Coordinates of C-alpha atoms in Angstrom, one line a residue:
Chain A
M8 CA -31.0 -3.6 34.0
D9 CA -32.4 -5.3 31.1
L10 CA -30.6 -6.1 28.0
F11 CA -31.9 -3.0 26.0
E12 CA -30.7 -0.6 28.5
R13 CA -27.2 -2.4 28.6
Y14 CA -27.0 -2.2 25.1
L15 CA -28.0 1.5 25.0
A16 CA -25.5 2.3 27.8
S17 CA -22.8 0.5 25.9
I18 CA -23.7 2.8 22.8
G19 CA -23.8 5.9 24.9
R20 CA -20.3 5.4 26.4
L21 CA -19.1 5.8 22.8
L22 CA -21.0 8.8 21.8
P23 CA -20.0 12.5 22.0
G24 CA -21.2 13.9 25.4
D25 CA -23.2 16.8 23.9
Q26 CA -25.3 14.5 21.8
R27 CA -25.5 11.4 23.8
D28 CA -28.7 11.8 25.6
D29 CA -30.5 12.8 22.4
I30 CA -29.3 9.9 20.4
I31 CA -29.9 7.3 23.1
A32 CA -33.5 8.5 23.4
E33 CA -34.0 8.2 19.8
L34 CA -32.5 4.7 19.6
R35 CA -34.5 3.8 22.7
D36 CA -37.6 4.6 20.6
A37 CA -36.3 2.8 17.6
L38 CA -35.6 -0.4 19.6
A39 CA -39.0 -0.1 21.3
N40 CA -40.9 0.1 17.9
R41 CA -38.8 -3.0 16.8
R42 CA -39.7 -4.9 19.9
D43 CA -43.4 -4.1 19.4
E44 CA -43.3 -5.1 15.7
K45 CA -41.7 -8.5 16.9
Q46 CA -44.0 -9.0 19.4
A47 CA -47.0 -8.4 17.3
E48 CA -45.5 -11.0 14.9
T49 CA -45.0 -13.8 17.5
G50 CA -48.1 -12.8 19.7
H51 CA -46.0 -12.9 23.0
P52 CA -43.4 -10.9 24.8
L53 CA -39.9 -11.4 23.5
T54 CA -38.0 -14.1 25.1
R55 CA -34.3 -13.4 26.0
E56 CA -33.1 -15.2 23.1
E57 CA -35.2 -13.2 20.8
T58 CA -34.3 -9.9 22.4
T59 CA -30.4 -11.0 21.8
A60 CA -31.2 -11.7 18.2
L61 CA -33.1 -8.3 17.9
L62 CA -30.1 -6.4 19.3
R63 CA -27.6 -8.4 17.3
A64 CA -29.4 -7.4 14.1
F65 CA -29.5 -3.8 15.2
G66 CA -25.6 -3.9 15.3
H67 CA -22.8 -4.0 17.7
P68 CA -22.5 -0.9 19.8
L69 CA -19.1 0.0 18.3
A70 CA -20.7 0.1 14.8
V71 CA -23.8 1.9 15.6
A72 CA -22.1 4.6 17.6
G73 CA -19.4 4.9 14.9
R74 CA -21.9 5.9 12.4
Y75 CA -22.6 9.0 14.4
G76 CA -18.9 10.1 14.1
R77 CA -18.2 13.3 12.2
Q78 CA -15.4 11.4 10.3
Q79 CA -15.9 7.9 9.0
Y80 CA -12.5 7.2 7.9
L81 CA -8.8 8.0 8.9
I82 CA -7.6 9.0 5.5
G83 CA -10.3 9.5 2.7
P84 CA -10.2 8.5 -0.9
D85 CA -8.7 12.0 -2.0
L86 CA -5.8 11.7 0.1
Y87 CA -5.1 7.9 0.0
P88 CA -3.3 7.8 -3.3
V89 CA -1.0 10.7 -2.1
Y90 CA -0.4 8.9 1.1
I91 CA 0.6 5.7 -0.5
F92 CA 2.7 7.5 -2.9
V93 CA 4.5 9.2 0.1
L94 CA 4.8 6.0 1.8
K95 CA 6.3 4.0 -0.9
I96 CA 9.0 6.9 -1.4
V97 CA 10.0 7.0 2.2
V98 CA 10.0 3.2 2.8
A99 CA 12.5 3.0 -0.4
V100 CA 14.7 5.7 1.1
I101 CA 14.8 3.9 4.6
A102 CA 15.4 0.5 2.6
A103 CA 18.4 2.1 0.8
S104 CA 19.6 3.9 4.1
A105 CA 19.6 0.3 5.8
L106 CA 21.6 -1.1 3.0
V107 CA 24.1 1.8 3.2
S108 CA 24.3 1.6 7.0
G109 CA 24.8 -2.2 6.7
I110 CA 27.6 -1.9 4.2
A111 CA 29.4 1.0 6.2
T112 CA 29.2 -1.2 9.4
S113 CA 30.5 -4.0 7.7
I114 CA 33.7 -2.2 6.6
V115 CA 34.0 -0.4 10.0
T116 CA 33.6 -3.5 12.2
A117 CA 34.6 -6.5 10.1
G118 CA 37.5 -4.7 8.2
V119 CA 38.4 -7.2 5.4
N120 CA 36.7 -10.2 6.9
P121 CA 33.1 -10.6 5.5
A122 CA 32.6 -13.7 7.8
Q123 CA 31.9 -11.2 10.5
A124 CA 28.9 -9.8 9.0
E125 CA 26.5 -10.2 11.9
P126 CA 27.0 -6.6 13.2
A127 CA 26.3 -5.3 9.6
V128 CA 23.1 -7.3 9.2
R129 CA 21.7 -6.4 12.8
T130 CA 22.5 -2.7 11.9
A131 CA 20.8 -2.8 8.5
I132 CA 17.7 -4.7 10.1
T133 CA 17.5 -2.1 12.9
V134 CA 17.5 0.9 10.6
L135 CA 14.9 -0.7 8.3
W136 CA 12.6 -1.9 11.2
N137 CA 12.7 1.3 13.3
G138 CA 12.8 3.6 10.4
C139 CA 9.8 2.0 8.7
F140 CA 7.8 1.9 11.8
S141 CA 8.5 5.5 12.8
A142 CA 8.0 6.7 9.2
V143 CA 4.6 5.0 8.7
G144 CA 3.4 6.1 12.1
I145 CA 4.3 9.7 11.4
I146 CA 3.0 9.9 7.8
T147 CA -0.2 8.3 8.9
V148 CA -0.6 10.9 11.7
I149 CA 0.1 13.8 9.3
F150 CA -2.3 12.6 6.7
A151 CA -5.0 11.8 9.4
I152 CA -4.6 15.5 10.6
L153 CA -4.9 16.8 7.0
Q154 CA -8.0 14.7 6.6
R155 CA -9.5 15.8 9.9
R156 CA -8.9 19.5 9.0
N157 CA -10.2 18.7 5.5
V158 CA -7.2 20.2 3.9
H159 CA -7.3 20.1 0.2
L160 CA -4.0 19.5 -1.7
K161 CA -3.9 22.3 -4.2
F162 CA -1.4 20.4 -6.5
L163 CA -3.9 17.8 -7.4
D164 CA -6.1 20.4 -9.2
E165 CA -3.4 23.0 -10.2
W166 CA -1.3 20.8 -12.4
N167 CA 0.0 20.9 -15.9
P168 CA 0.5 17.9 -18.0
R169 CA 3.6 19.7 -19.6
D170 CA 5.3 19.4 -16.2
L171 CA 5.0 15.6 -16.2
P172 CA 8.3 13.8 -16.3
K173 CA 9.1 12.7 -19.8
T174 CA 8.9 8.9 -20.3
P175 CA 12.7 7.6 -20.4
R176 CA 13.2 5.7 -23.9
R177 CA 14.4 2.3 -22.8
R178 CA 17.9 1.9 -24.4
R179 CA 17.9 -1.3 -26.4
E180 CA 21.2 -3.2 -26.7
T181 CA 22.8 -2.8 -30.2
W182 CA 25.0 -5.0 -32.3
F183 CA 27.9 -2.6 -30.9
D184 CA 27.2 -3.5 -27.3
H185 CA 27.2 -7.4 -27.9
V186 CA 30.6 -6.9 -30.0
A187 CA 32.1 -4.8 -27.3
A188 CA 31.1 -7.2 -24.7
I189 CA 32.4 -10.3 -26.6
V190 CA 35.8 -8.5 -27.3
V191 CA 36.3 -7.4 -23.6
Q192 CA 35.1 -10.9 -22.4
T193 CA 37.7 -12.6 -24.7
I194 CA 40.5 -10.4 -23.5
F195 CA 39.7 -11.0 -20.0
L196 CA 39.5 -14.7 -20.5
L197 CA 42.6 -14.9 -22.3
W198 CA 44.3 -13.0 -19.4
W199 CA 42.6 -15.3 -16.9
V200 CA 44.0 -18.5 -18.6
G201 CA 47.5 -16.9 -19.1
A202 CA 47.5 -16.8 -22.6
I203 CA 48.2 -13.1 -22.7
Q204 CA 49.9 -11.0 -20.0
F205 CA 49.9 -7.2 -19.2
G206 CA 53.0 -7.3 -17.0
Q207 CA 53.5 -7.9 -13.4
P208 CA 51.8 -5.7 -10.9
F209 CA 55.0 -4.4 -9.6
T210 CA 55.8 -0.9 -8.8
V211 CA 59.2 0.6 -8.1
L212 CA 58.7 3.4 -5.8
K213 CA 62.3 4.7 -5.5
S214 CA 65.8 3.3 -5.3
G215 CA 65.7 0.2 -3.2
Q216 CA 61.9 0.2 -2.5
S217 CA 59.3 -1.8 -4.5
L218 CA 55.7 -3.2 -4.2
H219 CA 54.5 -6.5 -5.5
L220 CA 50.7 -7.3 -5.8
D221 CA 49.8 -11.0 -6.0
L222 CA 46.4 -12.4 -6.2
A223 CA 45.1 -14.3 -3.1
P224 CA 44.3 -18.1 -3.0
I225 CA 40.8 -17.6 -3.3
W226 CA 41.2 -16.7 -7.0
Q227 CA 42.6 -20.1 -7.7
T228 CA 39.4 -21.7 -6.0
V229 CA 37.2 -19.9 -8.4
Y230 CA 39.4 -20.3 -11.4
W231 CA 37.0 -22.7 -13.4
P232 CA 33.9 -20.9 -12.3
V233 CA 35.2 -17.6 -13.6
V234 CA 36.2 -19.5 -16.9
G235 CA 32.7 -20.8 -17.1
L236 CA 31.1 -17.4 -16.3
S237 CA 33.2 -15.5 -19.0
L238 CA 32.6 -18.2 -21.6
G239 CA 28.8 -18.1 -20.8
T240 CA 28.7 -14.2 -21.1
I241 CA 30.6 -14.5 -24.6
L242 CA 28.2 -17.2 -25.9
V243 CA 25.1 -15.3 -24.6
H244 CA 26.2 -12.1 -26.5
A245 CA 27.1 -14.1 -29.7
A246 CA 23.6 -15.7 -29.5
K247 CA 22.0 -12.3 -29.2
L248 CA 24.1 -10.8 -31.8
T249 CA 23.2 -13.4 -34.3
G250 CA 19.5 -13.2 -33.4
A251 CA 19.3 -16.9 -32.4
V252 CA 17.4 -16.1 -29.4
R253 CA 14.2 -14.6 -28.7
K254 CA 13.5 -11.8 -26.2
R255 CA 12.3 -14.0 -23.4
L256 CA 14.8 -16.6 -23.7
A257 CA 17.5 -13.8 -23.8
S258 CA 16.1 -12.6 -20.6
G259 CA 16.3 -16.1 -19.2
L260 CA 19.8 -16.4 -20.1
D261 CA 20.7 -12.9 -18.7
L262 CA 19.1 -14.1 -15.5
L263 CA 21.1 -17.2 -15.3
L264 CA 24.4 -15.1 -16.0
Q265 CA 23.5 -12.8 -13.1
V266 CA 22.6 -15.7 -10.7
A267 CA 26.3 -17.0 -11.7
V268 CA 27.7 -13.7 -10.9
M269 CA 26.0 -13.7 -7.6
A270 CA 27.4 -17.2 -6.8
V271 CA 30.9 -16.5 -7.9
G272 CA 30.9 -13.1 -6.3
G273 CA 29.5 -14.7 -3.0
M274 CA 32.2 -17.3 -3.0
V275 CA 34.9 -14.5 -3.4
L276 CA 33.4 -12.2 -1.0
R277 CA 33.6 -14.9 1.8
A278 CA 37.4 -15.0 1.4
Q279 CA 39.6 -13.3 4.0
S280 CA 41.6 -11.2 1.7
W281 CA 42.0 -10.9 -2.2
V282 CA 45.3 -9.4 -2.8
L283 CA 48.6 -10.0 -1.0
V284 CA 50.9 -7.2 -0.9
T285 CA 54.8 -7.7 -0.6
G286 CA 57.6 -5.5 -1.0
S287 CA 61.3 -4.5 -0.6
G288 CA 62.7 -1.6 1.3
L289 CA 59.3 -0.8 3.0
P290 CA 58.4 -1.2 6.6
A291 CA 56.0 -4.1 7.3
K292 CA 53.3 -1.6 8.7
S293 CA 53.3 0.3 5.4
L294 CA 52.9 -2.8 3.5
F295 CA 50.1 -3.9 5.8
S296 CA 48.4 -0.5 5.3
V297 CA 48.5 -0.7 1.6
E298 CA 47.3 -4.4 1.6
L299 CA 44.3 -3.3 3.8
G300 CA 43.2 -0.4 1.8
V301 CA 43.5 -2.5 -1.4
N302 CA 41.4 -5.2 0.1
I303 CA 38.8 -2.9 1.4
S304 CA 38.4 -1.3 -2.1
I305 CA 38.0 -4.9 -3.5
Q306 CA 35.5 -5.9 -0.8
I307 CA 33.3 -2.7 -1.6
T308 CA 33.6 -3.3 -5.3
L309 CA 32.4 -7.1 -4.8
V310 CA 29.5 -5.9 -2.7
V311 CA 28.5 -3.3 -5.5
V312 CA 28.8 -6.0 -8.2
I313 CA 26.7 -8.5 -6.1
I314 CA 24.0 -5.6 -5.4
V315 CA 23.9 -4.7 -9.3
A316 CA 23.8 -8.5 -10.1
V317 CA 20.7 -8.9 -7.8
C318 CA 18.9 -5.7 -9.3
T319 CA 19.6 -6.8 -12.9
A320 CA 18.4 -10.4 -12.0
M321 CA 15.2 -8.9 -10.5
V322 CA 14.7 -6.9 -13.9
D323 CA 15.3 -10.0 -16.0
L324 CA 12.8 -12.0 -13.7
W325 CA 10.3 -9.4 -14.1
R326 CA 10.9 -9.1 -18.0
L327 CA 10.6 -13.1 -17.9
Y328 CA 7.3 -13.2 -16.1
R329 CA 5.4 -10.0 -17.1
P330 CA 2.3 -10.7 -19.1
L331 CA 2.8 -10.2 -22.8
P332 CA 0.9 -7.3 -24.3
S333 CA -2.2 -8.1 -25.9
A334 CA -2.2 -7.9 -29.6
Chain B
M4 CA -16.1 -15.8 -15.5
P5 CA -19.1 -15.7 -13.1
I6 CA -19.7 -12.5 -11.1
E7 CA -19.3 -13.2 -7.4
D8 CA -22.2 -12.6 -5.1
D9 CA -20.3 -10.4 -2.6
L10 CA -19.1 -8.2 -5.6
Y11 CA -22.6 -7.7 -6.8
E12 CA -23.8 -6.9 -3.2
K13 CA -21.0 -4.4 -3.0
L14 CA -21.9 -2.6 -6.2
R15 CA -25.6 -2.6 -5.6
L16 CA -25.1 -1.0 -2.2
E17 CA -22.9 1.6 -3.7
L18 CA -25.5 2.2 -6.4
R19 CA -28.3 2.4 -3.6
R20 CA -26.3 4.7 -1.5
G21 CA -26.7 7.9 -3.2
S22 CA -30.3 7.3 -3.9
L23 CA -31.4 6.6 -0.4
I24 CA -30.7 10.2 0.6
L25 CA -33.1 11.5 -2.3
A26 CA -35.6 8.9 -0.9
V27 CA -35.3 10.0 2.6
L28 CA -35.6 13.6 1.7
A29 CA -38.7 12.9 -0.4
A30 CA -40.4 10.8 2.2
L31 CA -40.0 13.7 4.7
K32 CA -42.2 16.1 2.8
Q33 CA -44.5 14.8 5.2
E34 CA -43.7 14.9 8.9
R35 CA -42.4 11.4 10.1
Y36 CA -40.4 9.8 13.0
G37 CA -37.6 7.4 12.3
Y38 CA -39.7 4.2 12.5
T39 CA -42.6 5.2 10.3
L40 CA -40.0 6.8 7.9
R41 CA -38.3 3.4 7.6
R42 CA -41.6 1.5 7.1
V43 CA -42.6 4.0 4.3
L44 CA -39.3 3.4 2.5
A45 CA -39.5 -0.4 3.0
D46 CA -43.0 -0.3 1.6
G47 CA -41.7 1.4 -1.3
G48 CA -38.9 -1.3 -2.0
L49 CA -36.2 0.7 -0.3
D50 CA -35.2 -1.2 2.8
I51 CA -32.7 0.9 4.8
D52 CA -30.9 -0.4 8.2
E53 CA -31.9 1.7 11.1
G54 CA -28.1 1.8 11.9
A55 CA -27.6 3.9 8.8
L56 CA -31.0 5.8 8.7
Y57 CA -30.8 7.6 12.1
P58 CA -27.2 8.8 11.5
M59 CA -28.3 10.1 8.1
L60 CA -31.3 11.9 9.7
R61 CA -29.1 13.6 12.1
R62 CA -26.5 14.5 9.5
L63 CA -29.1 16.1 7.1
E64 CA -30.6 17.9 10.0
S65 CA -27.1 19.5 10.6
Q66 CA -26.8 20.3 7.2
G67 CA -29.9 22.3 7.6
L68 CA -32.1 20.1 5.3
L69 CA -34.4 18.8 7.8
T70 CA -36.0 20.3 11.1
S71 CA -36.9 18.0 13.9
E72 CA -38.9 18.1 17.2
W73 CA -39.7 15.8 20.0
R74 CA -43.3 15.1 20.7
E75 CA -45.2 12.4 22.7
E76 CA -47.1 9.9 20.7
D77 CA -48.6 6.7 21.8
K78 CA -47.3 7.4 25.3
R79 CA -43.6 7.6 24.0
N80 CA -41.3 10.4 23.1
K81 CA -40.6 10.4 19.5
R82 CA -38.4 12.8 17.4
F83 CA -40.3 14.0 14.4
Y84 CA -38.4 14.9 11.1
R85 CA -39.7 17.2 8.3
L86 CA -38.1 18.7 5.2
S87 CA -36.9 22.2 6.0
P88 CA -37.3 24.8 3.3
D89 CA -33.7 24.5 2.3
G90 CA -34.1 20.9 2.1
A91 CA -37.2 21.4 -0.4
V92 CA -35.2 23.5 -2.5
L93 CA -32.2 20.9 -2.6
L94 CA -34.7 18.0 -3.2
D95 CA -36.1 19.7 -6.4
Q96 CA -32.5 20.1 -7.5
L97 CA -31.6 16.4 -6.7
A98 CA -34.7 15.1 -8.2
A99 CA -34.1 17.0 -11.6
E100 CA -30.5 15.5 -11.6
W101 CA -32.0 12.0 -10.8
R102 CA -34.4 12.1 -13.6
A103 CA -31.6 13.3 -15.9
I104 CA -29.3 10.5 -15.0
N105 CA -32.3 8.2 -15.2
A106 CA -33.1 9.2 -18.7
S107 CA -29.6 9.0 -19.8
L108 CA -29.1 5.5 -18.4
N109 CA -32.4 4.5 -20.1
T110 CA -30.8 5.3 -23.4
L111 CA -27.8 3.2 -22.5
L112 CA -29.4 0.1 -20.8

């Protein structure tokens, strides 16, 4: 079988059966005309190399056969924006589910010991990986079917601009926000360094029974970092209040504060426990339960604080590096 | 900023794609087979790849704009295409649209 016939047979295998013979006959004639044209140019029968070059120029069998297909794309330009929009939402939901699953696993398996984070990370990655693969596959198949059936999404035509969501007005920080932050941070700092006291965390339950809550050693370790962070927060808000910093610099300072929160939060989170519970007139089992409950609450709070700091830092980073609007 | 060659080529092909259908319909007011049709278009400055031409002819025929028949010529079986009556009506409409676009663009360019 010469190269022409091998080439045509390769195309034929990729064509729909009811049209195959017809299309191949036409392509055979087209190739023969090309060959005649080339032979007239060169004045001799085509060599094997010239025939190869001619067929290469005609196109790969997959490409040639593909052009006879009824559908030239999996998802067309009308459906593609909707497809991408749906994908983004679903992947975001899966990512959030992975995060929640990870935190839940952390609490269930590691208890108050965040050092044992491996099962939580594994669970989160599994949920993210499997969820994304399945979701992308299923959504792609659904949109490919819609495309193949030529389904027209009515909502793209029958929409009303009045139904569009209102643009949320970004709340700007006011002088009150800065003053409130400075006051709260100052009170916290004074309490932290021992200048003021709010009374001992001591609860009398009933006659002969009491509970004492004491901070675990980790808080001593992060004493100075917390002082620094608190002072930094006060200074940044003071600078903003007096208008001493421009917007971009303010975003940069906010970003630094959030990074500091993440660092200090990470140090604290790595500790075994954060509060020690002692008491009198109570069984050890009850004291242990109370301590466990308080520490789990603190662990969840710390995780949330770090997540919020990460999100805020990302927003600050975006504000810092976004292109300035042209004048 | 210099315009990249591949961007120019992409936009040029996009610009030509729609007009090629009009050219094919116009050229098939007279009966032709694929090879001679391609030569006529090439001689008129509209080169078209065979890999695109033949599927286009088949699509236009399935849309009822062309008719075709197999006949022997030069000891070879060839498929001859011709504009159908529906195709002739559509060609007139498309030609009018083309002239209108052309006139509009001429005022802008």
